[in-house]
Coordinates of C-alpha atoms and ligand atoms in Angstrom, one line a residue:
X1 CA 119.4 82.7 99.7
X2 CA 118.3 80.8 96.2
X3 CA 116.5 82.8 94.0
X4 CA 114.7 79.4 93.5
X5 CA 112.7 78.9 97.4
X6 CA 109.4 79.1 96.9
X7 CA 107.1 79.9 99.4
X8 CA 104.4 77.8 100.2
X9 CA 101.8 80.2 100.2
X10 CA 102.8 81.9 96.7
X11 CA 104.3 78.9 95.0
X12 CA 100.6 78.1 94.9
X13 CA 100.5 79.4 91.4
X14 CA 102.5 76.2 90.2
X15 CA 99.2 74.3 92.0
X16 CA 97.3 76.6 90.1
X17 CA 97.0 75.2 86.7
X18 CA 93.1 75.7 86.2
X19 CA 91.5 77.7 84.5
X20 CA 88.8 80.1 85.8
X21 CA 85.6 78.7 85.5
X22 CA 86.6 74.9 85.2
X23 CA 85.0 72.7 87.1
X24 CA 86.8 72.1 90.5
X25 CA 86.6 75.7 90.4
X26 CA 82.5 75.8 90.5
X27 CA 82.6 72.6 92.3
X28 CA 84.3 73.1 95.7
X29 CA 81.5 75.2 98.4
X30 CA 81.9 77.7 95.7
X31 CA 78.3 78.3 95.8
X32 CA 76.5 81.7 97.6
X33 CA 74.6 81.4 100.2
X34 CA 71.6 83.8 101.4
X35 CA 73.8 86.6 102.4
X36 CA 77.0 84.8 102.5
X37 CA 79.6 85.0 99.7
X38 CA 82.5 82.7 98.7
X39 CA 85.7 84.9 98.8
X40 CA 88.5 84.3 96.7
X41 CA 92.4 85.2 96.8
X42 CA 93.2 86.6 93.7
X43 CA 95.8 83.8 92.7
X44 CA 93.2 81.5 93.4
X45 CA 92.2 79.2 90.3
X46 CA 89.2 80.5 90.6
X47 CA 90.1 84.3 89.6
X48 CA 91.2 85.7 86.2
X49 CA 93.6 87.8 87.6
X50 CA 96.3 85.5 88.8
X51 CA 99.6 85.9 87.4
X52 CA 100.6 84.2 84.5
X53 CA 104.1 82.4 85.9
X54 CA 104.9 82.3 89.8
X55 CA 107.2 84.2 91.1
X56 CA 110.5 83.4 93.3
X57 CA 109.8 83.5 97.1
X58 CA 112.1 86.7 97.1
X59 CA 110.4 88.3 94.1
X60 CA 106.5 87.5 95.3
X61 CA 107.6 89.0 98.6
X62 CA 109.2 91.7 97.5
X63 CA 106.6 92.5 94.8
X64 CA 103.9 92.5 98.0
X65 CA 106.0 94.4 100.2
X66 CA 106.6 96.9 97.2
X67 CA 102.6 96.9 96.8
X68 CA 101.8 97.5 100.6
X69 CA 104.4 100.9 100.5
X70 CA 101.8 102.4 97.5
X71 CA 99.0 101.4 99.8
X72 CA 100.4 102.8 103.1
X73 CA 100.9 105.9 100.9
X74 CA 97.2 105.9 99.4
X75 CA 95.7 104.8 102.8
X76 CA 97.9 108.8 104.1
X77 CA 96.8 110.9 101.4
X78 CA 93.1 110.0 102.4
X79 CA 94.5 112.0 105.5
X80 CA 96.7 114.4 104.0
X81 CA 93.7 115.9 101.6
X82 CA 92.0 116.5 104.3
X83 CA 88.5 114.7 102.9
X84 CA 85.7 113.6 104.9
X85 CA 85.2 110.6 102.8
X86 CA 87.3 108.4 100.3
X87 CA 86.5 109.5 96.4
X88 CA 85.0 107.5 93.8
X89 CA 88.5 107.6 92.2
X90 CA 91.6 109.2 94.2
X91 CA 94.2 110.9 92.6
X92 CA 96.4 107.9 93.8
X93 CA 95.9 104.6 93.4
X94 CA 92.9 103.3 94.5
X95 CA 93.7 99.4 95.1
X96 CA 97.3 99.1 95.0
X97 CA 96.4 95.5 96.5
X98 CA 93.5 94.0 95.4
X99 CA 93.8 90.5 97.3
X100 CA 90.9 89.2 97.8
X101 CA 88.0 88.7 95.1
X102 CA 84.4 88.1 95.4
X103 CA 81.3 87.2 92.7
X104 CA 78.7 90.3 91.7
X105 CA 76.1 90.5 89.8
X106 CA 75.1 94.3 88.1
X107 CA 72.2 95.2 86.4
X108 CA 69.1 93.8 84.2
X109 CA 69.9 91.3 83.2
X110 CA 72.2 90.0 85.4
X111 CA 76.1 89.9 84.2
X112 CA 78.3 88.5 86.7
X113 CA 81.7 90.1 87.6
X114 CA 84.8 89.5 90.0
X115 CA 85.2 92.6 92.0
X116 CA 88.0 92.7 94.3
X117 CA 86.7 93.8 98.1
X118 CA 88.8 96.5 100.3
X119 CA 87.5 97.3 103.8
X120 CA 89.5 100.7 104.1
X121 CA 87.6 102.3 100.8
X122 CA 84.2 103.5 99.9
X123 CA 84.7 103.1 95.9
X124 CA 83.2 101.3 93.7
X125 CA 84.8 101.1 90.1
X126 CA 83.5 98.9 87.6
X127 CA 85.6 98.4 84.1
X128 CA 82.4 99.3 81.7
X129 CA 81.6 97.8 78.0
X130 CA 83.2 100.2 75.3
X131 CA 86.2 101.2 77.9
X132 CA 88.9 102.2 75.7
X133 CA 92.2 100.5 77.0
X134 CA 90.3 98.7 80.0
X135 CA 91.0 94.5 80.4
X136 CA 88.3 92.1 79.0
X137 CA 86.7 91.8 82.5
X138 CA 83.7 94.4 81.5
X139 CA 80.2 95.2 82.6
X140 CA 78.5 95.4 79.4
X141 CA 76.5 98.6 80.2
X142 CA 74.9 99.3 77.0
X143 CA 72.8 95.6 78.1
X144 CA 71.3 96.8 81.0
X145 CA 67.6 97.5 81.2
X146 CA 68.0 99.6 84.5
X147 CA 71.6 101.1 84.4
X148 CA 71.0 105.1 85.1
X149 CA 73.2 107.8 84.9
X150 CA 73.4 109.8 87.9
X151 CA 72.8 113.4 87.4
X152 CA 75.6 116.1 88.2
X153 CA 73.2 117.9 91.0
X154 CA 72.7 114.7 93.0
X155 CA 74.4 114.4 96.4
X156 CA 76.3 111.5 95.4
X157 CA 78.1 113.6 92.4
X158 CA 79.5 116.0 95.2
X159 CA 80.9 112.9 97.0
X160 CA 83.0 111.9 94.1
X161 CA 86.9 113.6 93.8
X162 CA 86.9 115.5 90.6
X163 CA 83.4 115.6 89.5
X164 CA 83.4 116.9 85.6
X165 CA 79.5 118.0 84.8
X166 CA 80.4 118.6 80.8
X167 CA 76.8 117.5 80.3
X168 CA 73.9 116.7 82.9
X169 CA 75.6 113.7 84.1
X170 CA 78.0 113.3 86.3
X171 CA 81.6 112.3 85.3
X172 CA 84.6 112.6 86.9
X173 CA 88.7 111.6 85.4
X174 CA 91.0 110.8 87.7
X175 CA 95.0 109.5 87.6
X176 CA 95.8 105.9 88.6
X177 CA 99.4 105.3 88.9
X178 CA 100.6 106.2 85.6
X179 CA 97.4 105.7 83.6
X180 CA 94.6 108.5 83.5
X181 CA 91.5 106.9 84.1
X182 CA 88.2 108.8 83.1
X183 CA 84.5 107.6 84.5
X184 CA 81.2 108.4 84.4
X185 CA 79.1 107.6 87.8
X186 CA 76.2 105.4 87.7
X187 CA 73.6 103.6 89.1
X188 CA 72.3 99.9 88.9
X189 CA 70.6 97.1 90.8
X190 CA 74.2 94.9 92.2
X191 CA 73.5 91.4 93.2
X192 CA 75.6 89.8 95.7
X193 CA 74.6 85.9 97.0
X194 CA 71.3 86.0 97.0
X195 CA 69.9 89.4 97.7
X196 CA 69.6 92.4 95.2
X197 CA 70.5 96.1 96.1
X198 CA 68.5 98.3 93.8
X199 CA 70.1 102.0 92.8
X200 CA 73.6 101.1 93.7
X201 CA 75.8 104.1 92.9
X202 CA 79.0 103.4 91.3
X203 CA 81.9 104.7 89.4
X204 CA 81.8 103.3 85.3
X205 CA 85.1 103.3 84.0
X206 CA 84.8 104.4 80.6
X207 CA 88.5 104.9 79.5
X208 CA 91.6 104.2 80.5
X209 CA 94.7 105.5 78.6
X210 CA 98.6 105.5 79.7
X211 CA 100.1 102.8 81.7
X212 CA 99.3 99.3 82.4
X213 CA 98.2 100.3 86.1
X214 CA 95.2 100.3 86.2
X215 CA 93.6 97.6 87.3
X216 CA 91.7 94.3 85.6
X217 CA 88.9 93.6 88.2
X218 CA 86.3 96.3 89.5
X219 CA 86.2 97.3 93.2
X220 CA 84.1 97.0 96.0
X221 CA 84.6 99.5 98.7
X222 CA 83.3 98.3 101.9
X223 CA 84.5 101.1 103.7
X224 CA 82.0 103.3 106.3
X225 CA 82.0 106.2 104.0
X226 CA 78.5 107.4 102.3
X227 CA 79.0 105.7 98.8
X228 CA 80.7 102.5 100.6
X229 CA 78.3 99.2 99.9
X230 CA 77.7 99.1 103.7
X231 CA 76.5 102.5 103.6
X232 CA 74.5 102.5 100.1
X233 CA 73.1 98.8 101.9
X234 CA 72.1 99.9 105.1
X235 CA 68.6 99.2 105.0
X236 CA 69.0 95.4 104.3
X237 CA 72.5 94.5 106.2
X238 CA 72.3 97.1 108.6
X239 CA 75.5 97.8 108.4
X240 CA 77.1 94.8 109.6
X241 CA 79.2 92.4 107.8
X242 CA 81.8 90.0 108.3
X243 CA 84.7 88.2 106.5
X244 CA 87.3 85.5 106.7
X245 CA 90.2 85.8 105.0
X246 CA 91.7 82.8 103.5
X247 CA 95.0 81.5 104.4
X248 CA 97.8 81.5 101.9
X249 CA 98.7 78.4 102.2
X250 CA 95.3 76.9 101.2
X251 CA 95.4 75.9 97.5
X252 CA 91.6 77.0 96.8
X253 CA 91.9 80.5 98.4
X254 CA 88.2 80.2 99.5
X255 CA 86.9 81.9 102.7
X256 CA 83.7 83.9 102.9
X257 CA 82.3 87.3 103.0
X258 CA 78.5 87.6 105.4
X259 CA 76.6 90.2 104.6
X260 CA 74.0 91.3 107.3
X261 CA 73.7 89.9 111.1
X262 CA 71.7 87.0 109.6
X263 CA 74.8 83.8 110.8
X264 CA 77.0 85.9 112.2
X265 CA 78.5 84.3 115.6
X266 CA 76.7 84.8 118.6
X267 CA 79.5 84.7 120.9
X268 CA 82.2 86.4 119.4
X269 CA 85.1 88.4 121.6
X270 CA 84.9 92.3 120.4
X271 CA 86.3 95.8 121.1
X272 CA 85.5 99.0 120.2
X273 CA 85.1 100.7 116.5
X274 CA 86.4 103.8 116.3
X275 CA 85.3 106.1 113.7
X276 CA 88.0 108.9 112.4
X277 CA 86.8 111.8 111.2
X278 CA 90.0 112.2 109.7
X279 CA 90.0 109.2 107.5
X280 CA 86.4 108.2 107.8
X281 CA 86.2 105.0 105.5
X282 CA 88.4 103.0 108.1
X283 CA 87.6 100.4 110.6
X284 CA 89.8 101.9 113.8
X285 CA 89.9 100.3 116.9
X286 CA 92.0 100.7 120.4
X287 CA 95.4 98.8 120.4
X288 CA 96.6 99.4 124.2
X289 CA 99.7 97.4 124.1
X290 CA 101.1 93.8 122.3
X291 CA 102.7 90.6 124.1
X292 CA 105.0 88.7 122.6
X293 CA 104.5 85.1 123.5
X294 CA 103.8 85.6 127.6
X295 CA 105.6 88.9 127.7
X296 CA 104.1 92.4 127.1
X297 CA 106.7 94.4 125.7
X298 CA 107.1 97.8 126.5
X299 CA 105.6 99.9 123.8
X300 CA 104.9 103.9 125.1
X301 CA 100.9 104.8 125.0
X302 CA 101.8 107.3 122.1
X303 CA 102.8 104.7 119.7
X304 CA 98.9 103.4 120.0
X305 CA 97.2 106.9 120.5
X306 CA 94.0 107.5 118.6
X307 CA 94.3 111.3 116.7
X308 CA 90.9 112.2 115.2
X309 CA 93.1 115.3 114.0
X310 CA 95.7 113.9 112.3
X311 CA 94.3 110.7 111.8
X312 CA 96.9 108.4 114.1
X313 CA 96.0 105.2 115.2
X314 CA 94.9 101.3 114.2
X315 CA 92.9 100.1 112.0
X316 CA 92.0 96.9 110.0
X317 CA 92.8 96.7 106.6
X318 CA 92.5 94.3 104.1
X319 CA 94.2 95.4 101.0
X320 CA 97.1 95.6 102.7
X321 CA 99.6 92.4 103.0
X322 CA 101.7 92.5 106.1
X323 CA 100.9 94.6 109.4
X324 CA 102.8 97.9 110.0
X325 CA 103.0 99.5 113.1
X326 CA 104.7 102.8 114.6
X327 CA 108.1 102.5 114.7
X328 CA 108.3 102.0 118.6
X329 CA 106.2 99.1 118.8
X330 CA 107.3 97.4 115.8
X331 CA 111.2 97.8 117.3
X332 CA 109.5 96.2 120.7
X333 CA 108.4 93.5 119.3
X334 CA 111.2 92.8 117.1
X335 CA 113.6 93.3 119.5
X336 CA 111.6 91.1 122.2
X337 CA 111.1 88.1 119.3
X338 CA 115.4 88.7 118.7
X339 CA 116.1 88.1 122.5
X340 CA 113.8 85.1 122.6
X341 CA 116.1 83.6 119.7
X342 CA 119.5 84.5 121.3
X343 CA 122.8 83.9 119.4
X344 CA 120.6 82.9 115.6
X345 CA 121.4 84.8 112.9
X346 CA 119.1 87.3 112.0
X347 CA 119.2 88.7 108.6
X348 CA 117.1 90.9 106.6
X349 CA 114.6 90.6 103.3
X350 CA 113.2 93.4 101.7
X351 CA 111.0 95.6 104.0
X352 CA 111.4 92.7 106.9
X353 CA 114.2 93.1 109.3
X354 CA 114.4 90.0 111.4
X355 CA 114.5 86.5 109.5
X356 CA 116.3 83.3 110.5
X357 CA 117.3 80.3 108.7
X358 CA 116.4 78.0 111.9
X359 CA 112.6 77.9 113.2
X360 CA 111.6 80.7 115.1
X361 CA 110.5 79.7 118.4
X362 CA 108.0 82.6 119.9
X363 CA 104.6 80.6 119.5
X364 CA 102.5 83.7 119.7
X365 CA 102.1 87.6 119.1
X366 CA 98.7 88.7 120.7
X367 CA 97.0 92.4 120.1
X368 CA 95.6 93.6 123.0
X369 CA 92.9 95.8 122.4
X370 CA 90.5 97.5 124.7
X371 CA 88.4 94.6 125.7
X372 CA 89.7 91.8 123.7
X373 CA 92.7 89.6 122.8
X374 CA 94.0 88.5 119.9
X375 CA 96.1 86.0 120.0
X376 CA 98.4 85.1 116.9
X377 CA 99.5 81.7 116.3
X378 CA 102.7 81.6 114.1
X379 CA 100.8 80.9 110.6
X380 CA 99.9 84.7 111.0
X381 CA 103.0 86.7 112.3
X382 CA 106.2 84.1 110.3
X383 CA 106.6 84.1 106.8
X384 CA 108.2 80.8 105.9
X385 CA 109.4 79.5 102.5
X386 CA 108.1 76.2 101.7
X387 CA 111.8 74.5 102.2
X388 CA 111.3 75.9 106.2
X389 CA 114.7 77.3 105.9
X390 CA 114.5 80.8 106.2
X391 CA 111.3 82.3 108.3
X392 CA 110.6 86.3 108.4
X393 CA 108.6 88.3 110.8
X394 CA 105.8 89.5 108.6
X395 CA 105.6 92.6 109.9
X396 CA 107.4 96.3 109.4
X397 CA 107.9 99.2 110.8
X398 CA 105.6 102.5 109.5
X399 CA 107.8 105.5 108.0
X400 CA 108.6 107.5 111.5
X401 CA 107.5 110.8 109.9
X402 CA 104.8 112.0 107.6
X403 CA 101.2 111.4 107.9
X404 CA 101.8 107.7 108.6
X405 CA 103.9 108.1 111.1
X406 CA 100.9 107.4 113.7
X407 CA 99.4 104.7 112.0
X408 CA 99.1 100.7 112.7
X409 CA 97.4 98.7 110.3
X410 CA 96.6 95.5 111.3
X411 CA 96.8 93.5 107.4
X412 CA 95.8 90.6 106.1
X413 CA 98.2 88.3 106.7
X414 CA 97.3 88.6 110.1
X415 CA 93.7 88.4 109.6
X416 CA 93.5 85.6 107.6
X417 CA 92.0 82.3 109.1
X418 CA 89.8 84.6 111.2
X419 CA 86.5 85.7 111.5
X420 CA 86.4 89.9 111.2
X421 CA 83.3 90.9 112.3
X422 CA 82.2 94.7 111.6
X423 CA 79.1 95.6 113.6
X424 CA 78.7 99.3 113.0
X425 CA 75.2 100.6 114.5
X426 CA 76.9 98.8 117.8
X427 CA 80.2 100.3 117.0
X428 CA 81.7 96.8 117.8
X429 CA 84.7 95.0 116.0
X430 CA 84.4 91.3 116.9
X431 CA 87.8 88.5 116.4
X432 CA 87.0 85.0 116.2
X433 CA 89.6 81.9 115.0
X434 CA 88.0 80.1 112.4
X435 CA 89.3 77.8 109.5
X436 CA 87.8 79.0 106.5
X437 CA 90.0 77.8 103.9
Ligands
NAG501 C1 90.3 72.4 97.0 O1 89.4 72.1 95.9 C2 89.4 70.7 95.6 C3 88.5 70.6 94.3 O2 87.3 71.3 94.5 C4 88.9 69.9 96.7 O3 88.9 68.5 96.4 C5 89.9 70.1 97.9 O4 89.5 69.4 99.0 C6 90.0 71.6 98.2 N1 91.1 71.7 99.2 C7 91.0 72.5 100.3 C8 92.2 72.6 101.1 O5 90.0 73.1 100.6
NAG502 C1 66.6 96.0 89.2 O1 65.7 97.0 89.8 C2 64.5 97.2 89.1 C3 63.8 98.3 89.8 O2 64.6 99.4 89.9 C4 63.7 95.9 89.0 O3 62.6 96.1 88.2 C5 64.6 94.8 88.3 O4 63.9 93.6 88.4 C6 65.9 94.7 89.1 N1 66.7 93.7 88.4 C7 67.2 92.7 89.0 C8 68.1 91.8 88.2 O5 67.0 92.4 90.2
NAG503 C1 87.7 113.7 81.0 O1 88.2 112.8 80.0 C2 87.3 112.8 78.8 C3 87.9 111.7 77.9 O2 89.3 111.7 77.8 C4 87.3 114.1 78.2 O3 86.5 114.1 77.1 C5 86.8 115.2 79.2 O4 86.9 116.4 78.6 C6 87.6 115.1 80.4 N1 87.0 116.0 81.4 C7 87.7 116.8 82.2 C8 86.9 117.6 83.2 O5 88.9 116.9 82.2
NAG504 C1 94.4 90.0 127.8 O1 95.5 89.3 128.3 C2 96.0 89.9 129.5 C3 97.2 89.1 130.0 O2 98.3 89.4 129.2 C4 95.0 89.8 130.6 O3 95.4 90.4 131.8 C5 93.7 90.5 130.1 O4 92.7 90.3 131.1 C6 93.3 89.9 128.8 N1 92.2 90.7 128.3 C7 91.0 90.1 128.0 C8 90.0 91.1 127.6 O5 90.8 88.9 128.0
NAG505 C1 117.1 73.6 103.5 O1 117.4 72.7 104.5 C2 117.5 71.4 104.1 C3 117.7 70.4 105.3 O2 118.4 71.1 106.3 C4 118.7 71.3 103.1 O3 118.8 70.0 102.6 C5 118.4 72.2 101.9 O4 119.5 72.2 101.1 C6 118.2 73.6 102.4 N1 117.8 74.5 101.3 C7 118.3 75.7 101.1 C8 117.7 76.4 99.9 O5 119.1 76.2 101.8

């Protein structure tokens, strides 16, 4: 295979010659709403963060795939420490995939900020003015009228990893890949669209030395944890949000994030959340089996189970790329989509086992969950290069053993173009199709 196919989705960056901030940028429905943000892929032209030259179609998915094993790695040693909520600042890497971007405001005045948005954490890391090593992208702290330092006896101190109380406020250092990252924990008013939470508690990244890991935009953990926006939120969204994820393949990367049950849909198909108490931050639901096309393949009961011990199960993820599921049902469905395509070669690419250079002809993949279907069309289970010629199943198998050997994350590939719906007090998760891009 040429080094040269491009992808459609990722040879986007070629489309993506503006800068950030010009204005077909601004222009385009970029605009909040009352509790509705505009939602950005972080190649869009409308984030900083996209990378400077494109990458091959082999390279970009590689690179992903590469990115989604540190994140399936991260998303274990949430379970393998054993903690009841997901620190400030892990040990590992906090956002090995920061994909998708939205617009915040912090603090008195208001300065505004790209933060990237992850749904499996309850951080929230902000690159502070006067970080030693950090990117440009900084909250100028030292401006704000009503930034407070928490204190090292308040209860959100003990909720951070390594809290270090050298003085009376609370601080904590922390390793991010291979760059040591050290924080103080703070609190100011955050505005996102149009409405203002006041207090918000968040992690102030004060210096970062070692590495070039650590990464350029803050983070927004929407997690279920205690220092998770939902949770810190509560009173005004009642903890309910939603999002659609952009597809890849649009060149403005634009969906939106609601905050709130204010314009959520009313009719919306749903199944049950699950909460963990093993890796608490996550969105789990019931996966009870998968059909490929008309078929449902035969995937054991064990492959899905829910563990609130050892933390097996599915959940929804958004900062990771491509969905990974127990060995036995990824090797069902694989096999299943190989018998529907007969004699084709099949060859592999990276982390994906089963890719053809002729059109793959299974139309859908549906998840059945407890209560509620959802049905794939091919834009969310084939990876195809933009020539057509070679198309992947954009999924993988999870490592058999280990912590993650019982868990299915259903990523964001095969969200995107769909309405997520997170509906905690009514421990719902709702799936709707929608075009948002
Ligand atoms: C992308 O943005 C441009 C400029 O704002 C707009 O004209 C175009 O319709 C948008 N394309 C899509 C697919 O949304
Ligand atoms: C932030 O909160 C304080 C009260 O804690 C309030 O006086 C101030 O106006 C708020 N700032 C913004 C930008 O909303
Ligand atoms: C954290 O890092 C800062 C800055 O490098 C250092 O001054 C402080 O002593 C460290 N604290 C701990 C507990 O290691
Ligand atoms: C899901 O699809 C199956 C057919 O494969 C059907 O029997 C079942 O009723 C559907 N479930 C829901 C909730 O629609
Ligand atoms: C893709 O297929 C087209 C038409 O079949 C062919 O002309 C082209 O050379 C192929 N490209 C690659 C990279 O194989």
């Amino acid at each position: 295979m040429a080094a040269s196919l491009l992808l459609i989705p990722l040879s986007l960056s070629l489309l993506l010659q503006l800068a950030y901030g010009a204005p077909s940028c601004a222009a385009h429905d970029h605009t909040s709403t009352g509790s509705t943000l505009p939602l950005f892929h972080v190649n869009s032209p409308c984030s900083p963060f996209r990378p400077p030259s494109p990458l091959s179609w082999q390279d970009s998915v590689l690179q992903m795939q590469s990115a989604d094993r540190s994140r399936l790695l991260y998303l274990s040693s949430l379970a393998v420490a054993g903690r009841s909520f997901v620190p400030i600042a892990s040990g590992r890497a906090v956002t090995q995939n920061p994909t998708y971007i939205v617009r915040a405001s912090l603090g008195t005045p208001a300065q505004t900020l790209l933060v990237a948005i992850d749904t499996s954490n309850d951080a929230a890391w902000i690159p502070c003015s006067g970080c030693l090593g950090c990117s440009a992208t900084t909250f100028n702290s030292a401006k704000s009228a009503t930034l407070k330092p928490v204190r090292c006896g308040a209860a959100q101190c003990s909720q951070v990893a390594n809290p270090s109380c050298g003085g009376s406020t609370c601080g904590f250092n922390v390793t991010y890949g291979s760059s040591a990252v050290s924080a103080s924990l703070v609190q100011d008013n955050i505005t996102l669209a149009s409405d203002t939470i006041r207090g918000y508690t968040f992690g102030c990244v004060n210096k970062v030395t070692g590495g070039n890991s650590f990464p350029a935009q803050g983070l927004l953990g929407l997690g279920r944890g205690p220092l998770s926006l939902i949770s810190q939120s509560a009173n005004l969204y009642d903890s309910t949000f939603s999002y659609c994820l952009p597809s890849y393949k649009s060149p403005n990367f634009s969906g939106t994030l609601r905050l709130g049950r204010k314009g959520q849909p009313l009719t919306i198909k749903t199944t049950r959340l699950l909460r963990n108490p093993r890796r608490s931050s996550f969105y789990y639901v019931d996966l009870v089996a998968i059909r490929v096309g008309a078929r449902v393949v035969d995937i054991p009961a064990t492959a899905f189970a829910f563990n609130p011990t050892t933390g097996a199960g599915t959940v929804f993820d958004s900062g990771t790329v491509f969905t990974t599921l127990t060995k036995k049902a990824y090797t069902a469905v694989r096999d299943e989509l190989r018998r529907r395509m007969g004699k084709a070669a099949v060859s592999p690419l990276g982390g994906f086992d089963t890719c053809y250079s002729v059109p793959i002809t299974v139309p859908t993949i549906t998840f059945m969950f407890s209560g509620m279907n959802m049905t794939l069309p091919q834009d969310n289970f084939i990876i195809r290069s933009s020539s057509g010629n070679t198309s992947c199943l954009a999924m993988a198998a999870a490592p058999e053993t280990g912590v993650n050997s019982g868990l299915n994350v259903i990523a964001s590939f095969q969200q995107q173009n769909h309405r997520i719906l997170i509906d905690i007090p009514n421990s719902k998760l709702g799936v709707a199709r929608e075009q948002c891009s």
